[in-house]
């Protein structure tokens, strides 16, 4: 079944990318354009440029002459183009000025809007934005702003802002749409002594996007951490792809988020079933390995702990050691919000008791050494607990006493920390007496805080950061389909036909067909059109039943309509009657429902009635799940509790498809359903694992629907009942809409090719998937040292877990890897058909990998680096040629301009293969390499040709 939909998945990339962005950060010349009638804003920018020591040529228009600045009266007097222009004029003049700058060949412009000087109330913001965007595109220029503070780059002595303070030089970058938050960050960084590599305020940027800057900062600078402020996202796929790449290279923290005011200003429609759009933004940040923090105050502590501990992180179990019960209890209580109290071994307990550091019967965690504890007591406790396997990290809480002076205790703790194989945090209380001790910790690269609460908050943030980072390096297991591709294809045709025929929603019987087509267990439901039919049907039914009206007004998902349920929740719309036992009661119930609906919906009558048996097990666990759609992020998966709307929204979890089993499990664990499951299973790991398997499969199935059924706008499964080892959907509703594009590109199933093998088995040439990590690990064991050296330029006996995840869980928007998977004749027994296209592949098991070709494309889609490797026992059989031809065709179809790669001097087989494919091969004697390039598409613009040269 092909999952490629041209309307949704083959949209062109944003045309800007990183083109000309270098001019914003290291311009050789700069033009400042002011409003002569209100020059204050431009003068503030000029002051910062001069005081910052800008070393390029500086021009100004509309300002009084000043030493070090070439003043011109009009733009036409400029003898040559400049690298960067900064405008400080009223909003009513911006479009005209941008046209003039474009005609002068200026390719980078920062628009600083002066609201006091302008008349912004006379301008339609949306119309102005569209006009400026058109001008920028026509002149091939990059534009930042309006409503921004500007850009500061300490490394190049550029401070093109009107912020009160220039940032110090360092490795932290601020990138955001809020101008004033950027100015605050500059002052805040100086206050805390934190150096910055870049301060970038985009404002309401008409051209340069967050994703463009993320690509440039993460890939072309030495930035180690990025603070990201997000308020407006235009291209969700590009944003997540760029953010994911940045988060793999450096620490990325997000502050702020999409506000309700921002959504209202952009007239974004509400998201059915999701009360807060910020939850969807959070889901996108999590998926990209980015931690969201709540305040600027928290930012410093989080950066402190992540930068010092991140690479030594072992887990969430924290051992607290203190010289006072009150601080240790405060820390322990705070830890319950997102960490785990470490539980040392019984041997450690006895050793502490024997040393007199713990009284018999007193709690071991947190460990209170008492207010009279000495420096030696701290060091002894640390030495005893240092290698305990139940401890992942230490937090030392210290209150100043004469028995344990702050400085002496700090030096002793630091000495032991140097020998520990796990991280240590410190909280030295008492500002006046402990400042020098905290300085010692800082010099020793140990995170130290002034209060226990701040230390715990930072450690919890570290735990959260590690969890979101794990999403980038996961190794999910293979999860096949429960139904055949033919069944799913029929469902896709049914959904598309319904949409083309003008249906706004799917009829209940159609939804039943949809769910069963994907192997979802649906409660048995009977359908009748009248009270008489219902009475006749009830004569053959046993037990209590519920009857519900089917009406177009109540058929939209997430609109609070009455649901079949196992808990007997009172219907709100009075379109449902429960506990119907006799035929006459069934007739009476249908007539009463008909009257109610007729009174409320005078135009249309019910189109039928659904009858469902009441489940007797009121102890069944019920939940809700489904698919909804956001205007920016596209399809969204939802999951959580069932019941009243307040309960649902309180617990509703959201995630972006595509989901695999690992992502689905994490989604379930974030909801209250997981705690309820664990409680009901009484720690029976097998039952819990089985239940989690059923729920995760349901979520993965919903994710697959998002890829297969682009016209499915929303699907609500409410409630879903789990009881007696069975998962069953009791009630459901679905709506249709135009085809939507997922924010994260799904698995490109349509690129798969199937051929028969000479041994009677089957070879599948397909894109790699996240579940292939184990296959890649096995594949690596079949490579000789020579093949490893040709591929990695060194021998690699094994691949690390991170490498395996990186090779398997790729971003299909920027990377591609094609593998050849071989299924043996035994695996294909009974599955062979007339032609390769008709083969039924085993979807619950894997074959073995024979070869892999990879493409890693730059963010501007210009150049893609390729690599190829084939198992030693399958070389010289044409696999390498097939893989390279597949990669070349893919590059050509996706608009990549050039393929390039490096091959070793003695890799003669690879040289011959590429020569036969008409690659240009250039020798690099110094590196003892050949550089292979192949142009697969024409470069259409000058900047592309310049970049490739």
mmCIF file of C-alpha atoms in Angstrom, residues 502-775:
data_model
loop_
_atom_site.group_PDB
_atom_site.id
_atom_site.type_symbol
_atom_site.label_atom_id
_atom_site.label_comp_id
_atom_site.label_asym_id
_atom_site.label_seq_id
_atom_site.Cartn_x
_atom_site.Cartn_y
_atom_site.Cartn_z
ATOM 1 C CA UNK A 502 -19.166 16.009 0.107
ATOM 2 C CA UNK A 503 -19.578 14.135 3.394
ATOM 3 C CA UNK A 504 -18.512 16.239 6.386
ATOM 4 C CA UNK A 505 -18.513 13.217 8.671
ATOM 5 C CA UNK A 506 -18.351 9.471 8.284
ATOM 6 C CA UNK A 507 -21.475 7.475 9.043
ATOM 7 C CA UNK A 508 -21.167 5.166 12.016
ATOM 8 C CA UNK A 509 -21.145 2.077 9.802
ATOM 9 C CA UNK A 510 -18.311 3.590 7.753
ATOM 10 C CA UNK A 511 -16.279 4.212 10.911
ATOM 11 C CA UNK A 512 -16.941 0.623 11.948
ATOM 12 C CA UNK A 513 -15.514 -0.485 8.573
ATOM 13 C CA UNK A 514 -12.529 1.842 9.007
ATOM 14 C CA UNK A 515 -11.616 0.534 12.463
ATOM 15 C CA UNK A 516 -12.057 -3.116 11.554
ATOM 16 C CA UNK A 517 -9.951 -2.519 8.433
ATOM 17 C CA UNK A 518 -7.071 -1.609 10.743
ATOM 18 C CA UNK A 519 -7.658 -4.487 13.142
ATOM 19 C CA UNK A 520 -9.192 -2.390 15.931
ATOM 20 C CA UNK A 521 -11.626 -4.376 18.072
ATOM 21 C CA UNK A 522 -15.058 -2.690 17.982
ATOM 22 C CA UNK A 523 -17.965 -3.517 20.302
ATOM 23 C CA UNK A 524 -20.806 -5.361 18.562
ATOM 24 C CA UNK A 525 -23.420 -2.816 17.504
ATOM 25 C CA UNK A 526 -26.775 -3.265 15.774
ATOM 26 C CA UNK A 527 -28.470 -0.580 13.692
ATOM 27 C CA UNK A 528 -32.187 0.105 13.200
ATOM 28 C CA UNK A 529 -34.145 2.923 11.570
ATOM 29 C CA UNK A 530 -37.334 3.000 13.668
ATOM 30 C CA UNK A 531 -38.853 2.135 17.022
ATOM 31 C CA UNK A 532 -40.654 -0.830 15.464
ATOM 32 C CA UNK A 533 -37.411 -2.250 14.094
ATOM 33 C CA UNK A 534 -35.794 -1.727 17.464
ATOM 34 C CA UNK A 535 -38.568 -3.582 19.250
ATOM 35 C CA UNK A 536 -38.318 -6.474 16.805
ATOM 36 C CA UNK A 537 -34.529 -6.646 17.170
ATOM 37 C CA UNK A 538 -34.751 -6.556 20.962
ATOM 38 C CA UNK A 539 -36.786 -9.754 20.973
ATOM 39 C CA UNK A 540 -33.610 -11.636 20.102
ATOM 40 C CA UNK A 541 -31.338 -9.776 22.498
ATOM 41 C CA UNK A 542 -30.394 -10.787 26.022
ATOM 42 C CA UNK A 543 -29.402 -8.555 28.900
ATOM 43 C CA UNK A 544 -29.337 -4.790 29.237
ATOM 44 C CA UNK A 545 -28.646 -2.645 26.186
ATOM 45 C CA UNK A 546 -28.135 1.016 25.368
ATOM 46 C CA UNK A 547 -29.692 2.796 22.413
ATOM 47 C CA UNK A 548 -28.366 5.968 20.837
ATOM 48 C CA UNK A 549 -29.657 8.303 18.110
ATOM 49 C CA UNK A 550 -27.605 8.699 14.949
ATOM 50 C CA UNK A 551 -27.951 12.286 13.777
ATOM 51 C CA UNK A 552 -25.728 14.599 11.753
ATOM 52 C CA UNK A 553 -25.789 17.198 14.534
ATOM 53 C CA UNK A 554 -24.239 14.710 16.965
ATOM 54 C CA UNK A 555 -21.822 12.971 14.613
ATOM 55 C CA UNK A 556 -18.828 15.320 14.847
ATOM 56 C CA UNK A 557 -15.953 14.117 17.032
ATOM 57 C CA UNK A 558 -14.926 15.948 20.205
ATOM 58 C CA UNK A 559 -18.193 17.892 20.479
ATOM 59 C CA UNK A 560 -19.361 16.493 23.812
ATOM 60 C CA UNK A 561 -22.112 14.248 22.459
ATOM 61 C CA UNK A 562 -23.452 11.287 24.416
ATOM 62 C CA UNK A 563 -21.309 8.152 24.412
ATOM 63 C CA UNK A 564 -21.893 4.480 24.995
ATOM 64 C CA UNK A 565 -20.078 3.793 28.254
ATOM 65 C CA UNK A 566 -19.475 1.110 30.857
ATOM 66 C CA UNK A 567 -19.883 3.400 33.849
ATOM 67 C CA UNK A 568 -23.419 4.654 33.314
ATOM 68 C CA UNK A 569 -22.545 8.344 33.008
ATOM 69 C CA UNK A 570 -25.762 10.334 32.631
ATOM 70 C CA UNK A 571 -26.298 11.471 29.021
ATOM 71 C CA UNK A 572 -26.075 15.225 28.529
ATOM 72 C CA UNK A 573 -27.748 15.537 25.146
ATOM 73 C CA UNK A 574 -30.484 12.999 25.987
ATOM 74 C CA UNK A 575 -29.738 11.137 22.754
ATOM 75 C CA UNK A 576 -28.788 7.970 24.665
ATOM 76 C CA UNK A 577 -30.826 5.733 26.959
ATOM 77 C CA UNK A 578 -29.148 2.953 28.935
ATOM 78 C CA UNK A 579 -30.228 -0.225 30.707
ATOM 79 C CA UNK A 580 -32.946 -1.143 28.190
ATOM 80 C CA UNK A 581 -33.960 -4.733 28.898
ATOM 81 C CA UNK A 582 -37.284 -5.594 27.226
ATOM 82 C CA UNK A 583 -38.543 -5.150 23.633
ATOM 83 C CA UNK A 584 -41.263 -2.736 24.771
ATOM 84 C CA UNK A 585 -38.713 -0.721 26.713
ATOM 85 C CA UNK A 586 -36.596 -0.561 23.549
ATOM 86 C CA UNK A 587 -39.523 0.803 21.545
ATOM 87 C CA UNK A 588 -40.308 3.321 24.256
ATOM 88 C CA UNK A 589 -36.649 4.420 24.476
ATOM 89 C CA UNK A 590 -36.344 5.014 20.722
ATOM 90 C CA UNK A 591 -39.581 7.009 20.641
ATOM 91 C CA UNK A 592 -38.428 9.184 23.561
ATOM 92 C CA UNK A 593 -35.063 9.826 21.911
ATOM 93 C CA UNK A 594 -36.801 10.683 18.629
ATOM 94 C CA UNK A 595 -38.989 13.242 20.383
ATOM 95 C CA UNK A 596 -35.977 14.828 22.111
ATOM 96 C CA UNK A 597 -33.981 15.079 18.905
ATOM 97 C CA UNK A 598 -36.968 16.447 16.987
ATOM 98 C CA UNK A 599 -37.438 19.202 19.560
ATOM 99 C CA UNK A 600 -33.781 20.237 19.411
ATOM 100 C CA UNK A 601 -33.084 19.623 15.729
ATOM 101 C CA UNK A 602 -36.197 20.771 13.930
ATOM 102 C CA UNK A 603 -34.746 20.566 10.429
ATOM 103 C CA UNK A 604 -33.526 16.976 10.384
ATOM 104 C CA UNK A 605 -34.776 13.774 11.949
ATOM 105 C CA UNK A 606 -32.492 11.019 13.280
ATOM 106 C CA UNK A 607 -31.003 8.909 10.494
ATOM 107 C CA UNK A 608 -31.140 5.770 12.597
ATOM 108 C CA UNK A 609 -30.346 4.275 15.976
ATOM 109 C CA UNK A 610 -27.424 2.243 17.292
ATOM 110 C CA UNK A 611 -28.002 -0.496 19.865
ATOM 111 C CA UNK A 612 -25.161 -1.882 21.937
ATOM 112 C CA UNK A 613 -25.041 -4.347 24.803
ATOM 113 C CA UNK A 614 -24.175 -2.913 28.200
ATOM 114 C CA UNK A 615 -20.847 -4.274 29.387
ATOM 115 C CA UNK A 616 -21.296 -5.870 32.768
ATOM 116 C CA UNK A 617 -17.787 -5.213 34.034
ATOM 117 C CA UNK A 618 -18.046 -1.745 35.556
ATOM 118 C CA UNK A 619 -14.465 -2.281 36.707
ATOM 119 C CA UNK A 620 -13.245 -1.994 33.104
ATOM 120 C CA UNK A 621 -10.723 0.783 32.677
ATOM 121 C CA UNK A 622 -12.036 3.320 30.172
ATOM 122 C CA UNK A 623 -10.050 5.874 28.227
ATOM 123 C CA UNK A 624 -10.279 8.081 25.179
ATOM 124 C CA UNK A 625 -8.047 8.186 22.121
ATOM 125 C CA UNK A 626 -8.151 9.605 18.657
ATOM 126 C CA UNK A 627 -6.873 11.898 15.950
ATOM 127 C CA UNK A 628 -7.420 15.619 15.664
ATOM 128 C CA UNK A 629 -5.928 18.310 13.444
ATOM 129 C CA UNK A 630 -4.063 21.548 14.090
ATOM 130 C CA UNK A 631 -3.850 24.314 11.491
ATOM 131 C CA UNK A 632 -0.042 24.483 11.792
ATOM 132 C CA UNK A 633 1.087 21.034 12.938
ATOM 133 C CA UNK A 634 -1.438 18.941 11.027
ATOM 134 C CA UNK A 635 -2.618 15.590 12.460
ATOM 135 C CA UNK A 636 -2.249 15.124 16.229
ATOM 136 C CA UNK A 637 -2.745 11.949 18.298
ATOM 137 C CA UNK A 638 -4.661 12.331 21.592
ATOM 138 C CA UNK A 639 -4.962 9.918 24.524
ATOM 139 C CA UNK A 640 -6.125 10.008 28.130
ATOM 140 C CA UNK A 641 -8.994 9.410 30.493
ATOM 141 C CA UNK A 642 -12.604 9.004 29.453
ATOM 142 C CA UNK A 643 -15.636 10.429 31.207
ATOM 143 C CA UNK A 644 -16.673 14.004 31.783
ATOM 144 C CA UNK A 645 -15.034 16.708 29.675
ATOM 145 C CA UNK A 646 -13.194 18.209 32.667
ATOM 146 C CA UNK A 647 -11.531 14.849 33.371
ATOM 147 C CA UNK A 648 -10.693 14.358 29.717
ATOM 148 C CA UNK A 649 -9.010 17.724 29.171
ATOM 149 C CA UNK A 650 -7.148 17.538 32.480
ATOM 150 C CA UNK A 651 -5.476 14.289 31.472
ATOM 151 C CA UNK A 652 -5.384 14.645 27.688
ATOM 152 C CA UNK A 653 -1.962 13.797 26.244
ATOM 153 C CA UNK A 654 -0.994 14.840 22.752
ATOM 154 C CA UNK A 655 1.709 13.610 20.395
ATOM 155 C CA UNK A 656 2.665 14.188 16.802
ATOM 156 C CA UNK A 657 2.616 11.251 14.399
ATOM 157 C CA UNK A 658 4.291 9.131 13.242
ATOM 158 C CA UNK A 659 4.463 7.076 16.434
ATOM 159 C CA UNK A 660 6.324 3.849 17.030
ATOM 160 C CA UNK A 661 5.929 1.543 20.010
ATOM 161 C CA UNK A 662 8.482 3.397 22.151
ATOM 162 C CA UNK A 663 6.840 6.773 21.561
ATOM 163 C CA UNK A 664 3.388 5.320 22.177
ATOM 164 C CA UNK A 665 4.481 3.811 25.495
ATOM 165 C CA UNK A 666 5.906 7.145 26.634
ATOM 166 C CA UNK A 667 2.646 8.851 25.710
ATOM 167 C CA UNK A 668 0.682 6.381 27.839
ATOM 168 C CA UNK A 669 3.099 6.767 30.754
ATOM 169 C CA UNK A 670 2.520 10.533 30.825
ATOM 170 C CA UNK A 671 -1.221 10.026 31.413
ATOM 171 C CA UNK A 672 -3.021 9.001 34.601
ATOM 172 C CA UNK A 673 -4.039 5.804 32.796
ATOM 173 C CA UNK A 674 -0.590 4.340 33.437
ATOM 174 C CA UNK A 675 -0.843 4.858 37.209
ATOM 175 C CA UNK A 676 -4.308 3.294 37.217
ATOM 176 C CA UNK A 677 -3.054 0.341 35.182
ATOM 177 C CA UNK A 678 -0.104 -0.228 37.520
ATOM 178 C CA UNK A 679 -2.407 -0.102 40.538
ATOM 179 C CA UNK A 680 -4.933 -2.525 39.064
ATOM 180 C CA UNK A 681 -2.310 -4.962 37.877
ATOM 181 C CA UNK A 682 -0.855 -5.163 41.398
ATOM 182 C CA UNK A 683 2.666 -4.997 39.991
ATOM 183 C CA UNK A 684 2.004 -8.033 37.792
ATOM 184 C CA UNK A 685 4.620 -7.182 35.163
ATOM 185 C CA UNK A 686 3.309 -9.646 32.573
ATOM 186 C CA UNK A 687 -0.264 -8.337 32.726
ATOM 187 C CA UNK A 688 0.945 -4.738 32.716
ATOM 188 C CA UNK A 689 3.180 -5.397 29.720
ATOM 189 C CA UNK A 690 0.298 -7.045 27.850
ATOM 190 C CA UNK A 691 -2.033 -4.122 28.579
ATOM 191 C CA UNK A 692 0.607 -1.594 27.554
ATOM 192 C CA UNK A 693 1.166 -3.598 24.386
ATOM 193 C CA UNK A 694 -2.528 -3.381 23.465
ATOM 194 C CA UNK A 695 -2.728 0.351 24.173
ATOM 195 C CA UNK A 696 0.522 1.181 22.375
ATOM 196 C CA UNK A 697 -0.612 -0.827 19.344
ATOM 197 C CA UNK A 698 -3.830 1.202 19.258
ATOM 198 C CA UNK A 699 -1.861 4.473 19.269
ATOM 199 C CA UNK A 700 0.540 3.219 16.588
ATOM 200 C CA UNK A 701 -2.476 2.195 14.504
ATOM 201 C CA UNK A 702 -3.954 5.691 14.850
ATOM 202 C CA UNK A 703 -0.592 7.067 13.748
ATOM 203 C CA UNK A 704 -0.654 4.864 10.661
ATOM 204 C CA UNK A 705 -4.134 6.138 9.844
ATOM 205 C CA UNK A 706 -2.709 9.682 9.787
ATOM 206 C CA UNK A 707 -0.305 8.612 7.042
ATOM 207 C CA UNK A 708 -2.748 6.441 5.092
ATOM 208 C CA UNK A 709 -5.883 8.603 5.361
ATOM 209 C CA UNK A 710 -5.021 12.259 4.711
ATOM 210 C CA UNK A 711 -8.705 13.195 4.331
ATOM 211 C CA UNK A 712 -9.543 11.963 7.848
ATOM 212 C CA UNK A 713 -9.711 15.266 9.753
ATOM 213 C CA UNK A 714 -10.613 13.866 13.178
ATOM 214 C CA UNK A 715 -11.427 10.536 14.803
ATOM 215 C CA UNK A 716 -12.664 10.206 18.373
ATOM 216 C CA UNK A 717 -12.643 6.822 20.108
ATOM 217 C CA UNK A 718 -14.523 7.396 23.360
ATOM 218 C CA UNK A 719 -14.690 5.336 25.360
ATOM 219 C CA UNK A 720 -12.145 2.601 24.801
ATOM 220 C CA UNK A 721 -12.611 -0.142 27.391
ATOM 221 C CA UNK A 722 -9.847 -2.382 28.697
ATOM 222 C CA UNK A 723 -10.991 -5.386 30.689
ATOM 223 C CA UNK A 724 -10.432 -9.134 30.905
ATOM 224 C CA UNK A 725 -7.384 -8.827 28.658
ATOM 225 C CA UNK A 726 -9.419 -7.289 25.821
ATOM 226 C CA UNK A 727 -9.325 -3.799 24.377
ATOM 227 C CA UNK A 728 -12.594 -2.712 22.768
ATOM 228 C CA UNK A 729 -13.818 0.568 21.260
ATOM 229 C CA UNK A 730 -17.392 1.272 22.380
ATOM 230 C CA UNK A 731 -18.174 4.571 20.687
ATOM 231 C CA UNK A 732 -16.660 6.625 17.903
ATOM 232 C CA UNK A 733 -17.096 9.587 15.570
ATOM 233 C CA UNK A 734 -15.115 10.866 12.598
ATOM 234 C CA UNK A 735 -15.008 13.970 10.413
ATOM 235 C CA UNK A 736 -13.458 14.631 7.023
ATOM 236 C CA UNK A 737 -11.481 17.524 5.570
ATOM 237 C CA UNK A 738 -8.902 18.516 2.947
ATOM 238 C CA UNK A 739 -5.712 16.459 2.841
ATOM 239 C CA UNK A 740 -3.308 17.490 5.600
ATOM 240 C CA UNK A 741 0.473 17.230 5.832
ATOM 241 C CA UNK A 742 2.085 15.755 8.946
ATOM 242 C CA UNK A 743 4.551 17.959 10.805
ATOM 243 C CA UNK A 744 7.007 15.047 10.826
ATOM 244 C CA UNK A 745 7.365 13.259 7.524
ATOM 245 C CA UNK A 746 6.023 9.713 7.879
ATOM 246 C CA UNK A 747 7.723 6.586 6.680
ATOM 247 C CA UNK A 748 7.818 6.786 2.838
ATOM 248 C CA UNK A 749 6.226 3.419 2.157
ATOM 249 C CA UNK A 750 5.768 4.269 -1.521
ATOM 250 C CA UNK A 751 9.533 4.124 -2.157
ATOM 251 C CA UNK A 752 9.658 0.377 -1.486
ATOM 252 C CA UNK A 753 10.614 -2.044 -4.293
ATOM 253 C CA UNK A 754 10.194 -5.822 -4.127
ATOM 254 C CA UNK A 755 12.047 -8.360 -6.287
ATOM 255 C CA UNK A 756 12.505 -12.103 -6.150
ATOM 256 C CA UNK A 757 15.923 -13.527 -5.288
ATOM 257 C CA UNK A 758 17.737 -16.297 -7.092
ATOM 258 C CA UNK A 759 17.610 -18.470 -3.940
ATOM 259 C CA UNK A 760 13.798 -18.442 -4.018
ATOM 260 C CA UNK A 761 13.470 -15.743 -1.391
ATOM 261 C CA UNK A 762 12.631 -12.059 -1.747
ATOM 262 C CA UNK A 763 14.683 -8.846 -1.672
ATOM 263 C CA UNK A 764 13.028 -5.626 -0.525
ATOM 264 C CA UNK A 765 14.736 -2.332 -1.356
ATOM 265 C CA UNK A 766 13.138 0.152 1.022
ATOM 266 C CA UNK A 767 13.822 3.195 3.213
ATOM 267 C CA UNK A 768 15.326 2.448 6.604
ATOM 268 C CA UNK A 769 13.025 2.680 9.623
ATOM 269 C CA UNK A 770 13.591 3.304 13.330
ATOM 270 C CA UNK A 771 12.890 -0.352 14.130
ATOM 271 C CA UNK A 772 15.912 -1.419 12.017
ATOM 272 C CA UNK A 773 18.509 -0.722 14.726
ATOM 273 C CA UNK A 774 18.795 -4.411 15.604
ATOM 274 C CA UNK A 775 19.076 -5.355 11.920
#
